[in-house]
XYZ file of C-alpha atoms in Angstrom:
497
model
C 115.349 154.188 41.607
C 118.188 155.674 40.386
C 119.127 159.022 41.879
C 118.795 162.277 39.804
C 122.474 163.396 38.699
C 122.938 167.493 40.671
C 123.506 169.877 37.926
C 126.551 171.869 38.749
C 126.196 175.999 38.417
C 125.668 177.168 34.535
C 127.217 180.483 34.273
C 124.408 182.707 32.142
C 124.979 183.680 28.618
C 125.935 187.213 28.099
C 122.538 188.364 26.773
C 121.166 186.948 30.688
C 124.273 188.592 31.712
C 123.562 191.909 30.149
C 119.561 192.147 30.684
C 120.583 191.720 34.322
C 122.620 194.933 34.292
C 119.549 196.471 32.606
C 116.995 195.401 35.349
C 119.287 196.551 37.924
C 120.385 200.110 36.814
C 116.329 200.136 36.179
C 115.882 199.892 39.665
C 118.688 202.383 40.490
C 116.271 204.836 38.784
C 114.350 204.498 41.438
C 116.694 204.927 44.246
C 119.289 207.619 42.548
C 117.867 211.225 42.567
C 116.984 212.406 38.649
C 119.562 215.445 37.950
C 120.544 217.058 34.349
C 123.125 219.935 34.001
C 122.686 222.914 31.325
C 124.358 222.647 28.176
C 126.168 225.646 26.148
C 125.910 226.027 22.619
C 128.191 223.128 21.620
C 126.316 221.257 23.465
C 129.046 220.472 26.643
C 128.134 220.462 30.089
C 128.355 223.698 32.011
C 130.311 222.741 35.773
C 127.994 224.129 38.481
C 124.793 224.051 36.796
C 123.475 220.680 38.309
C 119.965 220.826 39.366
C 117.638 217.886 40.553
C 114.949 217.267 38.264
C 111.172 215.262 38.290
C 112.640 211.780 38.564
C 111.511 209.666 35.810
C 112.042 205.815 36.958
C 112.074 202.746 34.398
C 109.789 200.017 34.736
C 108.937 196.964 33.241
C 108.294 197.937 29.448
C 111.221 200.177 29.902
C 113.318 197.343 30.328
C 112.282 195.355 27.625
C 112.394 198.368 25.213
C 116.088 198.994 26.261
C 117.397 196.684 23.621
C 114.975 197.659 21.092
C 116.009 201.534 21.328
C 119.534 200.344 22.028
C 119.932 199.072 18.697
C 117.418 201.851 16.841
C 118.110 204.865 19.332
C 115.967 207.401 20.757
C 116.200 211.130 21.942
C 118.804 210.257 24.392
C 120.894 207.813 23.305
C 122.245 206.883 20.122
C 121.687 203.313 18.436
C 123.884 201.082 17.736
C 122.164 199.726 14.403
C 125.203 201.208 12.431
C 127.550 199.138 14.063
C 125.260 195.848 14.133
C 124.650 196.125 9.845
C 128.609 196.650 9.899
C 128.876 193.079 11.698
C 126.540 191.518 9.098
C 127.874 192.821 6.367
C 131.153 191.685 7.895
C 129.728 188.171 8.202
C 128.408 188.247 4.549
C 131.859 188.964 3.336
C 133.977 186.536 5.058
C 131.098 183.827 3.624
C 131.488 184.659 0.160
C 135.598 184.674 0.982
C 135.120 181.415 2.537
C 133.295 179.585 -0.019
C 136.299 180.806 -2.721
C 138.979 178.666 -0.451
C 141.446 181.424 -1.187
C 141.473 182.365 2.451
C 141.976 178.336 3.755
C 144.869 178.507 1.612
C 146.468 181.571 2.805
C 145.881 180.844 6.429
C 147.410 177.444 5.926
C 150.516 179.291 4.243
C 150.796 181.679 7.562
C 150.935 178.673 9.860
C 153.409 176.427 7.403
C 155.687 179.600 7.678
C 155.493 180.234 11.010
C 155.973 176.528 12.269
C 158.576 176.605 14.996
C 158.044 180.704 14.936
C 154.123 181.081 15.624
C 155.058 183.827 18.729
C 156.719 186.546 16.747
C 153.086 186.894 15.541
C 151.929 187.672 18.835
C 154.011 191.000 19.188
C 153.858 192.054 15.708
C 149.645 192.301 15.676
C 149.776 193.713 19.030
C 151.717 196.350 18.051
C 149.618 197.007 14.674
C 146.391 196.531 16.568
C 147.801 199.223 19.364
C 148.841 201.549 16.569
C 144.880 201.182 15.451
C 143.957 202.046 18.525
C 146.004 204.793 19.261
C 145.361 206.464 16.301
C 142.055 206.597 15.757
C 140.352 204.153 18.538
C 140.242 200.811 16.858
C 137.572 199.071 18.602
C 134.380 198.085 16.538
C 136.438 197.297 13.632
C 138.291 194.892 15.025
C 135.255 192.334 15.038
C 136.208 190.946 11.179
C 139.412 189.945 12.038
C 138.685 187.433 15.039
C 137.386 184.827 12.655
C 140.159 185.408 10.812
C 143.056 185.118 13.720
C 141.479 182.180 15.775
C 141.890 179.288 13.042
C 145.468 180.748 12.984
C 146.111 180.572 16.738
C 144.246 177.092 17.154
C 146.416 175.978 14.409
C 149.838 176.624 15.802
C 149.241 175.262 18.933
C 147.536 178.188 21.010
C 143.785 178.801 21.879
C 140.879 181.019 21.339
C 141.812 183.238 24.434
C 145.149 184.218 22.522
C 143.429 185.122 19.676
C 141.090 187.549 21.266
C 143.983 188.931 23.507
C 146.063 189.811 20.330
C 143.054 191.581 18.981
C 141.586 193.237 22.055
C 143.948 193.668 24.284
C 146.228 194.779 21.500
C 143.618 197.665 20.182
C 142.214 198.446 23.353
C 145.301 198.875 25.257
C 146.105 201.251 22.015
C 143.217 203.112 23.240
C 143.964 203.303 26.695
C 147.066 205.386 25.558
C 145.078 207.191 22.612
C 148.315 209.630 21.433
C 145.589 211.363 18.586
C 142.306 209.360 18.708
C 139.911 211.717 17.231
C 136.914 209.602 19.443
C 138.681 210.173 22.817
C 141.592 212.582 22.417
C 140.024 214.854 20.021
C 136.203 215.009 21.609
C 138.363 215.353 25.193
C 140.501 218.072 24.304
C 137.861 220.140 22.561
C 135.395 219.573 25.409
C 138.486 220.907 28.128
C 139.241 224.033 25.499
C 142.884 222.463 24.846
C 145.128 221.386 21.756
C 144.980 217.613 20.570
C 149.272 217.886 20.993
C 148.798 219.214 24.627
C 149.865 216.279 26.786
C 151.310 213.929 23.815
C 154.403 213.399 25.753
C 152.970 211.584 28.892
C 150.254 209.519 26.364
C 153.217 208.251 24.769
C 155.033 207.122 27.750
C 151.541 205.193 28.251
C 151.883 203.570 25.110
C 155.237 202.222 25.319
C 154.722 201.399 28.717
C 151.295 199.294 28.232
C 152.074 198.096 25.103
C 155.463 196.342 26.483
C 153.022 194.946 29.410
C 150.172 193.826 27.338
C 152.699 191.970 24.829
C 155.028 190.280 27.695
C 151.354 189.156 29.411
C 149.867 187.491 26.309
C 153.383 186.012 25.082
C 153.557 184.400 28.622
C 150.383 182.856 28.358
C 151.014 181.732 24.815
C 154.114 180.148 25.757
C 152.634 178.557 29.140
C 149.858 176.519 26.964
C 151.816 175.861 23.918
C 154.127 173.638 26.712
C 151.179 172.176 28.715
C 147.766 172.927 26.638
C 145.586 172.013 29.894
C 146.650 174.994 31.274
C 144.444 176.649 28.866
C 141.773 178.308 30.382
C 139.416 176.970 27.736
C 140.935 173.529 27.960
C 137.506 171.900 27.906
C 136.351 173.870 24.600
C 139.570 172.326 22.773
C 138.261 169.537 20.702
C 135.065 171.555 20.219
C 137.279 174.559 18.744
C 139.364 172.387 17.127
C 135.970 171.168 14.818
C 134.314 174.997 15.251
C 136.927 177.220 13.860
C 138.144 175.020 10.398
C 141.718 174.368 10.867
C 142.928 174.703 7.176
C 145.333 172.276 6.114
C 145.287 172.261 2.695
C 148.116 171.313 0.807
C 146.263 172.257 -2.657
C 148.576 174.886 -4.832
C 146.559 178.499 -5.032
C 144.950 179.469 -8.020
C 145.249 182.830 -9.952
C 141.985 183.403 -9.157
C 142.365 182.649 -5.422
C 145.102 184.826 -5.481
C 143.414 187.987 -6.972
C 140.905 187.607 -4.195
C 143.408 187.599 -1.391
C 145.034 190.781 -2.995
C 141.036 192.250 -2.959
C 140.762 190.882 0.489
C 144.037 192.537 1.606
C 143.042 195.903 0.034
C 139.396 195.865 1.658
C 141.629 196.106 5.055
C 143.801 198.422 4.252
C 141.533 200.583 2.736
C 138.951 200.700 5.744
C 142.455 201.202 7.989
C 142.997 204.128 5.896
C 140.143 205.582 5.573
C 139.006 205.770 9.563
C 142.685 207.603 10.527
C 141.675 211.096 10.548
C 144.193 212.696 8.483
C 142.832 216.143 8.725
C 143.445 216.163 12.178
C 146.978 216.024 11.748
C 147.218 218.788 8.787
C 147.599 216.114 6.031
C 145.089 217.668 3.097
C 146.586 214.777 0.021
C 143.029 212.371 0.428
C 140.972 215.581 0.716
C 142.943 217.068 -2.351
C 142.505 213.880 -4.424
C 138.852 213.588 -3.704
C 138.429 217.320 -5.125
C 140.326 216.417 -8.246
C 138.721 213.234 -8.543
C 134.712 215.274 -8.505
C 136.497 217.532 -11.150
C 136.613 214.869 -13.925
C 134.390 214.925 -16.304
C 132.059 211.622 -16.126
C 133.820 210.178 -13.425
C 133.324 213.074 -11.176
C 129.971 212.774 -11.524
C 129.692 209.414 -10.866
C 131.421 209.998 -7.658
C 129.776 213.392 -6.932
C 129.171 212.420 -3.643
C 132.340 210.513 -2.308
C 133.858 211.130 1.044
C 137.705 211.610 1.357
C 139.646 209.371 3.445
C 139.967 210.166 6.589
C 135.927 210.901 7.141
C 134.925 207.840 6.674
C 132.554 206.019 9.474
C 130.405 202.860 9.692
C 128.046 203.695 6.757
C 131.415 203.576 4.382
C 133.351 200.745 5.589
C 129.800 198.600 5.664
C 129.731 199.862 1.996
C 133.244 199.064 1.454
C 132.801 195.285 2.592
C 129.513 194.974 0.539
C 130.999 196.132 -2.454
C 134.326 194.121 -1.456
C 132.144 190.933 -1.135
C 130.389 191.300 -5.019
C 133.933 191.519 -6.492
C 134.976 188.787 -4.900
C 132.125 186.711 -6.123
C 132.291 188.566 -9.750
C 136.490 187.426 -9.544
C 135.840 183.934 -8.492
C 132.351 183.390 -10.991
C 129.905 182.591 -8.525
C 126.316 182.559 -9.593
C 123.785 185.183 -7.998
C 122.243 182.655 -6.094
C 125.292 181.049 -4.908
C 126.922 184.628 -4.115
C 123.311 185.455 -2.223
C 123.201 181.668 -0.621
C 127.080 181.897 1.057
C 126.684 186.223 1.782
C 123.442 185.348 3.658
C 125.023 182.476 5.644
C 128.279 184.715 6.693
C 125.523 187.032 7.762
C 123.703 185.072 9.756
C 126.753 183.468 11.356
C 127.169 186.754 13.223
C 123.578 187.768 13.731
C 124.193 186.657 17.208
C 127.281 189.312 17.626
C 124.998 191.916 16.203
C 122.194 192.115 18.428
C 124.628 191.525 21.424
C 125.765 195.095 20.675
C 122.280 196.143 20.855
C 121.578 194.567 24.183
C 124.734 196.126 25.395
C 123.519 199.605 24.207
C 120.434 199.232 26.291
C 122.161 199.904 29.462
C 123.164 203.176 28.370
C 119.405 204.034 27.485
C 117.945 202.934 30.869
C 120.676 205.590 32.723
C 119.664 208.382 30.486
C 115.781 207.692 29.996
C 116.258 207.489 33.734
C 117.893 210.479 34.286
C 120.544 209.144 36.551
C 123.717 209.975 34.502
C 123.959 213.355 35.506
C 123.571 212.650 39.088
C 126.213 210.134 39.067
C 128.397 212.677 37.153
C 127.434 215.701 39.512
C 128.470 212.961 42.692
C 132.057 212.676 41.251
C 132.447 216.848 40.435
C 131.491 216.969 44.487
C 133.725 214.217 45.672
C 137.189 215.319 43.716
C 136.986 219.091 44.404
C 139.700 220.740 46.654
C 142.443 217.950 46.570
C 145.858 217.937 46.505
C 147.348 217.033 42.910
C 148.425 213.403 43.519
C 145.370 212.838 45.366
C 143.069 214.689 42.697
C 144.482 212.653 40.035
C 144.704 209.248 41.541
C 140.540 209.947 42.674
C 139.900 211.365 39.075
C 141.302 207.848 37.576
C 139.645 205.843 40.186
C 136.296 207.830 39.015
C 136.471 207.385 35.899
C 136.842 203.538 36.032
C 132.987 202.961 37.068
C 132.002 205.638 34.736
C 133.711 203.520 32.168
C 131.787 200.921 33.118
C 128.558 202.785 32.838
C 129.190 204.655 29.662
C 131.469 202.727 27.574
C 131.907 204.877 24.310
C 134.821 206.941 24.986
C 133.170 209.943 22.694
C 130.372 209.938 25.014
C 132.065 209.796 28.238
C 134.693 212.665 27.258
C 131.711 214.789 26.136
C 129.963 214.574 29.384
C 132.399 214.600 31.809
C 135.449 216.715 30.712
C 133.976 220.053 30.501
C 133.380 219.775 34.579
C 136.764 217.740 35.530
C 138.838 220.092 33.239
C 138.453 222.900 34.479
C 138.267 221.462 38.273
C 141.887 220.144 37.848
C 143.309 223.798 36.910
C 141.955 224.606 40.577
C 144.225 221.871 41.891
C 147.234 222.352 40.065
C 146.790 219.501 37.731
C 146.825 220.022 33.992
C 143.604 219.843 32.070
C 145.459 217.275 29.528
C 146.666 215.037 32.490
C 142.769 214.579 33.563
C 142.299 213.052 29.818
C 145.136 211.206 29.877
C 143.485 209.769 33.570
C 140.278 209.538 31.452
C 141.540 207.602 28.585
C 143.496 205.066 30.912
C 140.632 204.194 32.581
C 137.939 203.932 30.008
C 140.857 201.748 28.000
C 141.470 199.230 30.842
C 137.642 198.915 31.261
C 137.105 198.308 27.743
C 139.221 195.306 28.067
C 136.106 193.419 29.829
C 133.186 195.460 30.532
C 129.930 193.426 29.859
C 128.535 196.777 28.696
C 130.983 196.932 25.623
C 129.801 195.594 22.172
C 132.944 195.105 21.037
C 134.014 192.896 24.216
C 130.982 190.971 24.205
C 131.070 190.675 20.472
C 134.457 189.147 20.623
C 134.032 186.920 23.004
C 130.602 185.633 21.722
C 132.660 184.716 18.296
C 135.359 182.712 20.299
C 132.767 180.998 22.086
C 134.467 181.697 25.847
C 132.463 182.832 28.816
C 132.800 186.579 30.008
C 134.185 185.138 33.441
C 136.639 182.849 31.896
C 137.567 185.963 30.220
C 137.942 188.343 33.431
C 139.862 185.206 35.070
C 142.528 185.523 32.568
C 142.803 189.127 32.223
C 142.472 189.285 36.407
C 146.577 189.990 36.651
C 146.768 192.101 33.616
C 144.149 194.446 34.611
C 145.673 194.791 38.006
C 149.249 195.464 36.929
C 147.949 197.992 34.618
C 145.979 199.780 36.977
C 148.671 200.338 39.486
C 151.023 201.526 36.689
C 148.642 204.194 35.057
C 148.342 205.488 38.774
C 151.964 205.395 38.945
C 152.336 207.662 35.759
C 149.800 210.022 36.576
C 151.244 210.685 40.095
C 154.617 211.170 38.184
C 153.206 213.466 35.692
C 151.491 216.033 38.173
C 155.339 216.707 39.427
C 155.333 218.438 36.026
C 153.017 221.380 36.130
């Protein structure tokens, strides 16, 4: 009788990993005391007001409801349905443009033009994504770029990890050094009661240093696998990836219709980026003035009476943008209604797994908030950081924010929840509040490179078919370097009180 083959260990899927984390945190709600802080009129937590409350341990029902509330939201946690729907519409948009063939020919052209100098795309694109991260917290919006860049990186001899690293590391390193990001720096500065401009010099130092380090890291990896593809962390998937991610080799000439479609495609992404940067926070009023002028026009003003100016858009508006662009591309290409719906729905279906993973990851926050343990964890941090030297305080503040960024991956949520406590506390030990903000952003940024509680990370890895453990192995050295360099810069900054 033939002996049964021994089955090797297989890493569970991202969904299973996230669900295990939900279970672990549900168990902790039975162990960690429940608590809450008083809030002021702005909804900010008031330092020194923590009190224990009756516990609300989470059971089996709550565990299974967590991903549901993670999607639709409940009283204590905002749902991720807006992000999830945006991802589905992005999928439909990509399905429509793929059907036209314009993207394939465009990508083939990029590969051809960069033959022999492919690696120059890496620093260029990483700088662009870092600018998006540092100015407006570019994160979920990057999901649209992965299906585009992966074929290019594979086509010029790299791998899926290189593609994901260019986008994810680039944008999140930018977020790590958020100079004027309203969703991190803005919320944190407002909560701490200081100007968004305070501490911008140190955040610029972070931006330059960390972007340079990350570009060198990704560039070195790409060089290594270019010389020897077997060095790739996903070499075992190379044949599968070459089939899965279409590598355009078309020698066809681009038609006029396809050229127009490519311009619509480029314009869509340009409008998205332009619309998300908070121009008003920088004193730039041109888009508000243009919007007011548009609304003042006869007839046209009535058609756009509810339009929001660039700089105030968010997921609802950019979801609309990609849907309108999809329809416009279909019209320009001459698609029938049936064909348009077929390719749009097929494209949306391709990204449904990515959309759902956002809901499961948000379920972790649901369990913590509903279990009333978030405030208790914050209180432990409040107690532990009192009465220290400036250098030790800022180091421990940074280290404190590492696990907190894991538990609360949303920068706005984490800033709003903690900065009202740690900002004032820092001044008592002669550390400027803006430095606490920089420490918070630096810690949040490095965790958001790999934390499985982030829908952006898990969504990107799902698109690229990269296992979370493989991704962490690739990032391990970079993470260590970034953490050490962050502490060094923060400690140096304490001497300039």
